[in-house]
PDB file of C-alpha atoms in Angstrom:
ATOM      1  CA  MET A1215    -105.875  17.749  44.771  1.00  0.00           C
ATOM      2  CA  LYS A1216    -105.122  19.419  48.839  1.00  0.00           C
ATOM      3  CA  ARG A1217    -102.977  21.589  49.385  1.00  0.00           C
ATOM      4  CA  PHE A1218    -101.355  22.164  52.629  1.00  0.00           C
ATOM      5  CA  ILE A1219    -102.087  24.985  54.592  1.00  0.00           C
ATOM      6  CA  ALA A1220    -102.660  25.436  58.418  1.00  0.00           C
ATOM      7  CA  GLY A1221    -105.405  27.398  58.480  1.00  0.00           C
ATOM      8  CA  LEU A1222    -108.912  28.100  56.852  1.00  0.00           C
ATOM      9  CA  ALA A1223    -112.508  28.620  57.203  1.00  0.00           C
ATOM     10  CA  ALA A1224    -113.950  28.922  60.853  1.00  0.00           C
ATOM     11  CA  ALA A1225    -111.713  27.051  62.979  1.00  0.00           C
ATOM     12  CA  ALA A1226    -108.364  28.937  61.164  1.00  0.00           C
ATOM     13  CA  THR A1227    -105.926  25.655  61.412  1.00  0.00           C
ATOM     14  CA  THR A1228    -105.347  22.925  58.324  1.00  0.00           C
ATOM     15  CA  VAL A1229    -106.747  24.286  55.338  1.00  0.00           C
ATOM     16  CA  VAL A1230    -107.114  22.145  52.288  1.00  0.00           C
ATOM     17  CA  ALA A1231    -106.639  24.071  48.725  1.00  0.00           C
ATOM     18  CA  LEU A1232    -107.134  22.452  45.193  1.00  0.00           C
ATOM     19  CA  PRO A1233    -105.974  25.366  42.865  1.00  0.00           C
ATOM     20  CA  ALA A1234    -108.762  25.903  40.190  1.00  0.00           C
ATOM     21  CA  HIS A1235    -110.086  28.679  38.090  1.00  0.00           C
ATOM     22  CA  SER A1236    -112.536  26.993  35.359  1.00  0.00           C
ATOM     23  CA  THR A1237    -112.524  23.797  33.727  1.00  0.00           C
ATOM     24  CA  THR A1238    -111.824  25.152  30.393  1.00  0.00           C
ATOM     25  CA  ALA A1239    -108.343  24.519  28.993  1.00  0.00           C
ATOM     26  CA  PRO A1240    -106.759  28.200  28.466  1.00  0.00           C
ATOM     27  CA  THR A1241    -105.891  28.706  24.464  1.00  0.00           C
ATOM     28  CA  ARG A1242    -102.885  29.377  24.231  1.00  0.00           C
ATOM     29  CA  ALA A1243    -101.206  32.516  22.491  1.00  0.00           C
ATOM     30  CA  ALA A1244     -97.320  32.612  20.680  1.00  0.00           C
ATOM     31  CA  ALA A1245     -94.709  31.839  23.177  1.00  0.00           C
ATOM     32  CA  VAL A1246     -93.432  34.879  25.353  1.00  0.00           C
ATOM     33  CA  PRO A1247     -89.864  35.311  24.258  1.00  0.00           C
ATOM     34  CA  PHE A1248     -87.411  35.304  27.641  1.00  0.00           C
ATOM     35  CA  ALA A1249     -86.112  38.836  28.312  1.00  0.00           C
ATOM     36  CA  ALA A1250     -82.774  39.537  27.564  1.00  0.00           C
ATOM     37  CA  VAL A1251     -81.569  37.944  31.428  1.00  0.00           C
ATOM     38  CA  ASP A1252     -83.220  34.425  31.985  1.00  0.00           C
ATOM     39  CA  PRO A1253     -84.523  34.094  34.832  1.00  0.00           C
ATOM     40  CA  VAL A1254     -84.203  30.420  35.552  1.00  0.00           C
ATOM     41  CA  ASN A1255     -80.258  31.040  34.852  1.00  0.00           C
ATOM     42  CA  ALA A1256     -80.653  33.815  37.196  1.00  0.00           C
ATOM     43  CA  LEU A1257     -82.387  32.093  40.327  1.00  0.00           C
ATOM     44  CA  LYS A1258     -80.100  28.901  39.392  1.00  0.00           C
ATOM     45  CA  GLN A1259     -77.026  31.035  40.259  1.00  0.00           C
ATOM     46  CA  GLN A1260     -78.505  31.729  43.840  1.00  0.00           C
ATOM     47  CA  PHE A1261     -78.561  27.800  45.131  1.00  0.00           C
ATOM     48  CA  ARG A1262     -75.131  28.542  47.161  1.00  0.00           C
ATOM     49  CA  THR A1263     -74.411  27.428  50.575  1.00  0.00           C
ATOM     50  CA  GLY A1264     -75.389  29.597  53.390  1.00  0.00           C
ATOM     51  CA  ARG A1265     -77.334  32.098  51.010  1.00  0.00           C
ATOM     52  CA  GLY A1266     -81.116  32.814  50.681  1.00  0.00           C
ATOM     53  CA  VAL A1267     -83.952  34.814  50.487  1.00  0.00           C
ATOM     54  CA  ARG A1268     -86.816  36.296  52.099  1.00  0.00           C
ATOM     55  CA  LEU A1269     -90.558  36.608  51.278  1.00  0.00           C
ATOM     56  CA  VAL A1270     -93.116  38.122  52.937  1.00  0.00           C
ATOM     57  CA  GLU A1271     -97.003  37.073  51.847  1.00  0.00           C
ATOM     58  CA  THR A1272    -100.834  38.046  52.325  1.00  0.00           C
ATOM     59  CA  VAL A1273    -103.507  35.210  51.453  1.00  0.00           C
ATOM     60  CA  ARG A1274    -107.347  36.284  51.418  1.00  0.00           C
ATOM     61  CA  ILE A1275    -109.494  33.351  50.557  1.00  0.00           C
ATOM     62  CA  ASP A1276    -113.475  33.671  50.457  1.00  0.00           C
ATOM     63  CA  TRP A1277    -115.691  31.368  51.429  1.00  0.00           C
ATOM     64  CA  LYS A1278    -119.684  32.197  51.514  1.00  0.00           C
ATOM     65  CA  LYS A1279    -119.871  34.945  54.693  1.00  0.00           C
ATOM     66  CA  ASN A1280    -116.369  34.409  55.866  1.00  0.00           C
ATOM     67  CA  ALA A1281    -112.719  35.310  54.799  1.00  0.00           C
ATOM     68  CA  THR A1282    -110.093  34.304  56.503  1.00  0.00           C
ATOM     69  CA  THR A1283    -106.703  36.556  55.498  1.00  0.00           C
ATOM     70  CA  ILE A1284    -103.152  34.874  56.518  1.00  0.00           C
ATOM     71  CA  ARG A1285     -99.858  36.648  57.106  1.00  0.00           C
ATOM     72  CA  ARG A1286     -96.951  34.935  56.125  1.00  0.00           C
ATOM     73  CA  LYS A1287     -93.370  36.297  56.541  1.00  0.00           C
ATOM     74  CA  GLY A1288     -89.762  34.260  56.409  1.00  0.00           C
ATOM     75  CA  THR A1289     -86.693  33.470  55.406  1.00  0.00           C
ATOM     76  CA  LEU A1290     -85.135  30.342  52.896  1.00  0.00           C
ATOM     77  CA  GLN A1291     -82.256  29.201  52.675  1.00  0.00           C
ATOM     78  CA  PHE A1292     -80.881  27.372  49.637  1.00  0.00           C
ATOM     79  CA  GLY A1293     -78.103  24.987  49.140  1.00  0.00           C
ATOM     80  CA  PRO A1294     -76.823  24.166  46.008  1.00  0.00           C
ATOM     81  CA  SER A1295     -79.867  21.979  44.528  1.00  0.00           C
ATOM     82  CA  GLY A1296     -82.320  24.630  46.068  1.00  0.00           C
ATOM     83  CA  VAL A1297     -84.166  24.924  48.969  1.00  0.00           C
ATOM     84  CA  VAL A1298     -82.787  23.249  52.025  1.00  0.00           C
ATOM     85  CA  ALA A1299     -84.178  24.743  55.061  1.00  0.00           C
ATOM     86  CA  ALA A1300     -87.202  27.681  56.269  1.00  0.00           C
ATOM     87  CA  ASP A1301     -88.114  29.878  58.542  1.00  0.00           C
ATOM     88  CA  VAL A1302     -91.580  31.391  58.531  1.00  0.00           C
ATOM     89  CA  VAL A1303     -94.417  32.649  60.591  1.00  0.00           C
ATOM     90  CA  ARG A1304     -97.405  32.087  59.580  1.00  0.00           C
ATOM     91  CA  ARG A1305    -100.740  34.274  61.159  1.00  0.00           C
ATOM     92  CA  ALA A1306    -104.039  33.598  59.790  1.00  0.00           C
ATOM     93  CA  THR A1307    -107.155  35.640  61.265  1.00  0.00           C
ATOM     94  CA  SER A1308    -110.743  34.522  60.265  1.00  0.00           C
ATOM     95  CA  SER A1309    -113.909  36.648  60.097  1.00  0.00           C
ATOM     96  CA  ARG A1310    -115.384  34.076  62.010  1.00  0.00           C
ATOM     97  CA  PRO A1311    -112.989  32.311  64.715  1.00  0.00           C
ATOM     98  CA  ALA A1312    -113.550  29.128  65.631  1.00  0.00           C
ATOM     99  CA  GLY A1313    -113.439  30.646  69.586  1.00  0.00           C
ATOM    100  CA  LYS A1314    -114.221  33.846  70.998  1.00  0.00           C
ATOM    101  CA  ASP A1315    -110.662  33.873  72.711  1.00  0.00           C
ATOM    102  CA  VAL A1316    -108.770  33.053  70.018  1.00  0.00           C
ATOM    103  CA  PRO A1317    -108.962  35.231  66.669  1.00  0.00           C
ATOM    104  CA  VAL A1318    -105.901  34.531  65.387  1.00  0.00           C
ATOM    105  CA  TYR A1319    -104.260  31.798  65.010  1.00  0.00           C
ATOM    106  CA  VAL A1320    -100.181  31.737  64.755  1.00  0.00           C
ATOM    107  CA  GLN A1321     -97.558  29.482  64.114  1.00  0.00           C
ATOM    108  CA  HIS A1322     -93.659  29.469  63.649  1.00  0.00           C
ATOM    109  CA  MET A1323     -92.990  26.953  61.459  1.00  0.00           C
ATOM    110  CA  ILE A1324     -88.831  25.758  61.351  1.00  0.00           C
ATOM    111  CA  ASN A1325     -87.888  22.533  58.766  1.00  0.00           C
ATOM    112  CA  VAL A1326     -84.281  21.969  58.621  1.00  0.00           C
ATOM    113  CA  ASP A1327     -82.096  18.994  57.701  1.00  0.00           C
ATOM    114  CA  GLY A1328     -85.188  17.303  56.537  1.00  0.00           C
ATOM    115  CA  ARG A1329     -87.005  17.527  60.233  1.00  0.00           C
ATOM    116  CA  HIS A1330     -90.023  19.965  60.663  1.00  0.00           C
ATOM    117  CA  TYR A1331     -90.512  22.262  63.934  1.00  0.00           C
ATOM    118  CA  HIS A1332     -94.009  23.855  65.005  1.00  0.00           C
ATOM    119  CA  CYS A1333     -93.104  26.636  67.159  1.00  0.00           C
ATOM    120  CA  ASP A1334     -94.394  29.280  69.506  1.00  0.00           C
ATOM    121  CA  VAL A1335     -98.214  27.944  68.201  1.00  0.00           C
ATOM    122  CA  ALA A1336    -101.161  30.102  69.344  1.00  0.00           C
ATOM    123  CA  PRO A1337    -103.204  28.732  70.274  1.00  0.00           C
ATOM    124  CA  ALA A1338    -100.419  26.495  72.742  1.00  0.00           C
ATOM    125  CA  SER A1339    -103.072  23.344  72.713  1.00  0.00           C
ATOM    126  CA  THR A1340    -103.170  23.301  69.250  1.00  0.00           C
ATOM    127  CA  TYR A1341     -99.617  21.546  69.842  1.00  0.00           C
ATOM    128  CA  LEU A1342     -97.044  22.030  71.761  1.00  0.00           C
ATOM    129  CA  PRO A1343     -96.878  19.721  74.762  1.00  0.00           C
ATOM    130  CA  ALA A1344     -97.564  21.453  78.233  1.00  0.00           C
ATOM    131  CA  GLY A1345     -94.331  23.509  79.259  1.00  0.00           C
ATOM    132  CA  LYS A1346     -93.101  23.317  75.708  1.00  0.00           C
ATOM    133  CA  SER A1347     -92.784  26.035  72.475  1.00  0.00           C
ATOM    134  CA  CYS A1348     -91.184  23.972  69.926  1.00  0.00           C
ATOM    135  CA  VAL A1349     -92.843  20.428  68.967  1.00  0.00           C
ATOM    136  CA  ARG A1350     -91.277  17.657  66.364  1.00  0.00           C
ATOM    137  CA  ALA A1351     -93.514  16.593  63.727  1.00  0.00           C
ATOM    138  CA  GLY A1352     -93.592  13.199  64.435  1.00  0.00           C
ATOM    139  CA  VAL A1353     -93.519  11.960  60.716  1.00  0.00           C
ATOM    140  CA  ASP A1354     -91.211  14.077  58.694  1.00  0.00           C
ATOM    141  CA  ARG A1355     -92.422  13.985  55.150  1.00  0.00           C
ATOM    142  CA  PRO A1356     -91.688  16.383  51.545  1.00  0.00           C
ATOM    143  CA  LEU A1357     -95.789  17.597  52.338  1.00  0.00           C
ATOM    144  CA  GLN A1358     -94.302  19.447  55.661  1.00  0.00           C
ATOM    145  CA  LYS A1359     -91.261  21.169  54.226  1.00  0.00           C
ATOM    146  CA  TRP A1360     -92.898  22.687  50.928  1.00  0.00           C
ATOM    147  CA  GLY A1361     -95.625  23.024  53.447  1.00  0.00           C
ATOM    148  CA  THR A1362     -93.199  25.921  54.583  1.00  0.00           C
ATOM    149  CA  VAL A1363     -91.435  27.128  51.618  1.00  0.00           C
ATOM    150  CA  PHE A1364     -94.472  27.634  49.365  1.00  0.00           C
ATOM    151  CA  GLY A1365     -97.586  26.728  51.227  1.00  0.00           C
ATOM    152  CA  ASP A1366    -100.079  28.947  51.144  1.00  0.00           C
ATOM    153  CA  GLN A1367     -99.194  30.043  47.692  1.00  0.00           C
ATOM    154  CA  GLY A1368    -100.295  27.721  44.747  1.00  0.00           C
ATOM    155  CA  ILE A1369     -96.548  27.736  42.368  1.00  0.00           C
ATOM    156  CA  ASN A1370     -93.368  27.048  43.778  1.00  0.00           C
ATOM    157  CA  VAL A1371     -91.160  29.424  41.774  1.00  0.00           C
ATOM    158  CA  PHE A1372     -87.436  28.268  43.303  1.00  0.00           C
ATOM    159  CA  GLU A1373     -88.092  25.315  41.228  1.00  0.00           C
ATOM    160  CA  PRO A1374     -86.637  26.028  38.224  1.00  0.00           C
ATOM    161  CA  ALA A1375     -88.765  23.661  35.891  1.00  0.00           C
ATOM    162  CA  THR A1376     -91.673  25.706  37.647  1.00  0.00           C
ATOM    163  CA  LEU A1377     -90.630  28.891  36.707  1.00  0.00           C
ATOM    164  CA  ALA A1378     -89.159  27.670  33.221  1.00  0.00           C
ATOM    165  CA  LEU A1379     -92.812  26.511  32.817  1.00  0.00           C
ATOM    166  CA  LEU A1380     -94.515  29.771  33.578  1.00  0.00           C
ATOM    167  CA  LEU A1381     -92.451  31.619  31.057  1.00  0.00           C
ATOM    168  CA  ARG A1382     -93.049  29.868  28.500  1.00  0.00           C
ATOM    169  CA  VAL A1383     -96.757  29.619  28.770  1.00  0.00           C
ATOM    170  CA  SER A1384     -96.537  33.043  29.523  1.00  0.00           C
ATOM    171  CA  THR A1385     -99.079  35.349  27.033  1.00  0.00           C
ATOM    172  CA  HIS A1386     -97.900  38.467  28.386  1.00  0.00           C
ATOM    173  CA  ARG A1387     -94.892  40.266  28.574  1.00  0.00           C
ATOM    174  CA  LEU A1388     -94.399  43.535  29.601  1.00  0.00           C
ATOM    175  CA  PRO A1389     -91.511  46.112  31.377  1.00  0.00           C
ATOM    176  CA  GLU A1390     -92.188  46.845  34.647  1.00  0.00           C
ATOM    177  CA  GLN A1391     -89.656  49.113  36.198  1.00  0.00           C
ATOM    178  CA  GLY A1392     -86.420  48.380  35.121  1.00  0.00           C
ATOM    179  CA  GLY A1393     -87.358  44.455  34.682  1.00  0.00           C
ATOM    180  CA  THR A1394     -90.103  42.257  33.350  1.00  0.00           C
ATOM    181  CA  GLN A1395     -93.633  41.255  34.248  1.00  0.00           C
ATOM    182  CA  TYR A1396     -95.094  37.932  32.802  1.00  0.00           C
ATOM    183  CA  ARG A1397     -99.044  37.274  32.864  1.00  0.00           C
ATOM    184  CA  GLY A1398    -100.449  33.804  32.571  1.00  0.00           C
ATOM    185  CA  THR A1399    -102.561  30.889  33.554  1.00  0.00           C
ATOM    186  CA  ILE A1400    -101.531  27.473  33.871  1.00  0.00           C
ATOM    187  CA  THR A1401    -103.144  24.207  34.366  1.00  0.00           C
ATOM    188  CA  GLN A1402    -103.097  22.054  37.393  1.00  0.00           C
ATOM    189  CA  ALA A1403    -102.413  18.926  34.328  1.00  0.00           C
ATOM    190  CA  GLU A1404     -99.581  21.185  33.382  1.00  0.00           C
ATOM    191  CA  LEU A1405     -98.088  22.423  36.739  1.00  0.00           C
ATOM    192  CA  ARG A1406     -97.867  18.720  37.782  1.00  0.00           C
ATOM    193  CA  THR A1407     -95.829  17.465  35.102  1.00  0.00           C
ATOM    194  CA  ALA A1408     -92.875  19.998  36.049  1.00  0.00           C
ATOM    195  CA  SER A1409     -93.214  20.533  39.812  1.00  0.00           C
ATOM    196  CA  ARG A1410     -91.970  17.605  42.025  1.00  0.00           C
ATOM    197  CA  SER A1411     -93.336  19.796  45.083  1.00  0.00           C
ATOM    198  CA  PHE A1412     -97.051  20.282  43.300  1.00  0.00           C
ATOM    199  CA  ARG A1413     -96.344  16.468  43.480  1.00  0.00           C
ATOM    200  CA  GLU A1414     -95.845  15.781  46.640  1.00  0.00           C
ATOM    201  CA  MET A1415     -98.010  18.521  47.441  1.00  0.00           C
ATOM    202  CA  THR A1416    -101.231  17.120  46.260  1.00  0.00           C
ATOM    203  CA  SER A1417    -103.519  14.408  45.184  1.00  0.00           C
ATOM    204  CA  PHE A1418    -104.809  14.691  41.735  1.00  0.00           C
ATOM    205  CA  SER A1419    -107.556  13.493  39.928  1.00  0.00           C
ATOM    206  CA  SER A1420    -108.035  11.855  36.799  1.00  0.00           C
ATOM    207  CA  LYS A1421    -111.111  13.422  35.295  1.00  0.00           C
ATOM    208  CA  GLU A1422    -110.363  15.538  32.495  1.00  0.00           C
ATOM    209  CA  LYS A1423    -112.206  18.132  34.336  1.00  0.00           C
ATOM    210  CA  ASP A1424    -110.204  18.909  37.419  1.00  0.00           C
ATOM    211  CA  ARG A1425    -106.782  18.553  35.480  1.00  0.00           C
ATOM    212  CA  GLN A1426    -107.781  21.219  33.705  1.00  0.00           C
ATOM    213  CA  GLU A1427    -108.861  23.314  36.213  1.00  0.00           C
ATOM    214  CA  ARG A1428    -106.321  26.458  35.804  1.00  0.00           C
ATOM    215  CA  ILE A1429    -104.366  29.159  37.995  1.00  0.00           C
ATOM    216  CA  THR A1430    -103.970  32.521  36.736  1.00  0.00           C
ATOM    217  CA  TRP A1431    -101.108  34.187  37.242  1.00  0.00           C
ATOM    218  CA  ARG A1432     -98.385  37.648  37.540  1.00  0.00           C
ATOM    219  CA  LEU A1433     -94.754  37.043  37.441  1.00  0.00           C
ATOM    220  CA  TRP A1434     -92.258  39.962  38.372  1.00  0.00           C
ATOM    221  CA  VAL A1435     -88.367  40.006  37.206  1.00  0.00           C
ATOM    222  CA  ASP A1436     -86.316  42.177  38.368  1.00  0.00           C
ATOM    223  CA  GLY A1437     -83.317  43.601  35.898  1.00  0.00           C
ATOM    224  CA  LYS A1438     -80.881  40.726  36.760  1.00  0.00           C
ATOM    225  CA  GLY A1439     -83.466  38.430  36.230  1.00  0.00           C
ATOM    226  CA  LEU A1440     -84.396  36.712  40.261  1.00  0.00           C
ATOM    227  CA  VAL A1441     -88.210  36.709  40.813  1.00  0.00           C
ATOM    228  CA  THR A1442     -89.399  39.670  42.900  1.00  0.00           C
ATOM    229  CA  ARG A1443     -93.014  38.963  42.603  1.00  0.00           C
ATOM    230  CA  LEU A1444     -95.741  36.584  42.687  1.00  0.00           C
ATOM    231  CA  VAL A1445     -99.245  36.926  42.196  1.00  0.00           C
ATOM    232  CA  THR A1446    -101.702  34.137  41.744  1.00  0.00           C
ATOM    233  CA  ARG A1447    -105.862  33.554  41.508  1.00  0.00           C
ATOM    234  CA  ASP A1448    -107.862  30.258  41.376  1.00  0.00           C
ATOM    235  CA  ALA A1449    -111.158  29.238  42.810  1.00  0.00           C
ATOM    236  CA  PHE A1450    -110.657  26.842  45.283  1.00  0.00           C
ATOM    237  CA  ALA A1451    -112.509  24.215  43.711  1.00  0.00           C
ATOM    238  CA  GLY A1452    -115.266  24.998  45.430  1.00  0.00           C
ATOM    239  CA  LEU A1453    -114.736  25.056  48.563  1.00  0.00           C
ATOM    240  CA  SER A1454    -114.076  28.868  48.584  1.00  0.00           C
ATOM    241  CA  ASP A1455    -115.539  31.806  45.973  1.00  0.00           C
ATOM    242  CA  ASP A1456    -111.683  33.087  45.654  1.00  0.00           C
ATOM    243  CA  TYR A1457    -108.759  32.935  46.463  1.00  0.00           C
ATOM    244  CA  ALA A1458    -105.860  35.052  45.895  1.00  0.00           C
ATOM    245  CA  SER A1459    -102.128  35.009  47.120  1.00  0.00           C
ATOM    246  CA  ASP A1460     -99.607  37.478  46.758  1.00  0.00           C
ATOM    247  CA  THR A1461     -96.109  36.871  47.981  1.00  0.00           C
ATOM    248  CA  ARG A1462     -92.703  39.334  47.677  1.00  0.00           C
ATOM    249  CA  TYR A1463     -89.351  38.621  47.320  1.00  0.00           C
ATOM    250  CA  THR A1464     -86.303  40.389  49.191  1.00  0.00           C
ATOM    251  CA  ASP A1465     -82.608  40.046  49.453  1.00  0.00           C
ATOM    252  CA  TRP A1466     -81.620  37.567  47.335  1.00  0.00           C
ATOM    253  CA  GLY A1467     -78.275  36.092  47.909  1.00  0.00           C
ATOM    254  CA  SER A1468     -78.287  37.236  51.863  1.00  0.00           C
ATOM    255  CA  LYS A1469     -76.859  35.249  54.082  1.00  0.00           C
ATOM    256  CA  VAL A1470     -79.067  32.460  55.715  1.00  0.00           C
ATOM    257  CA  THR A1471     -78.445  29.633  58.423  1.00  0.00           C
ATOM    258  CA  VAL A1472     -81.654  28.520  59.514  1.00  0.00           C
ATOM    259  CA  THR A1473     -81.008  26.485  62.972  1.00  0.00           C
ATOM    260  CA  ALA A1474     -83.029  23.979  64.775  1.00  0.00           C
ATOM    261  CA  PRO A1475     -84.611  24.494  68.257  1.00  0.00           C
ATOM    262  CA  PRO A1476     -82.852  23.194  70.839  1.00  0.00           C
ATOM    263  CA  ALA A1477     -83.175  20.131  71.875  1.00  0.00           C
ATOM    264  CA  ASP A1478     -85.001  20.236  74.978  1.00  0.00           C
TER     265      ASP A1478
END
């Protein structure tokens, strides 16, 4: 399977990722009870037109002698059914850049009304026509939307079904500064069954060992049940030695309006 991530390894451009950690299926402990506040219901209550959430993310990918650090910062806009628009700036830095003059790859991604845009890209020659600050993707696909929303993080916590699955398979539930921390592992097969966005983002092997490759995760929710942090770790299925993501979510319910770039 491949995950859309626009920057990795020496080129620090398009990244494909296959969440993996171990080919051995995890042994499930007894289900951990939900917190007093149901995080799934708390998430659904945020799905209001013109409201959203902000995210800050750091990803580190280690592969042989190369290390790539990806930082994302942006805003997601909700509608009645979930995320409807996203505005995210992504910076990828490689320890072994493809060109001596381009140590950092920068991309401003906007997805709104089913359309995807690349803006303020560095180096500009990667996507942008001469004299333009933005360009619309030639073909608009769900892959591009989800790549903007959670492309560097293996799990989409903005899907109620996916969040419910994490809580259900959690092996630890710990008090955490007025909220709760959950921990566990999840296989590709489990995630694919629950997550529409994961299915649309990835191809999938029918081999049993690939189906049981897993992601280790930790999830924090506050006293209202809203997700404040997600940490995941996997091994990139032979394409990396380690792949670690740390995403923090703030300003739930804030007023958000994502707009498309001017037509010209």
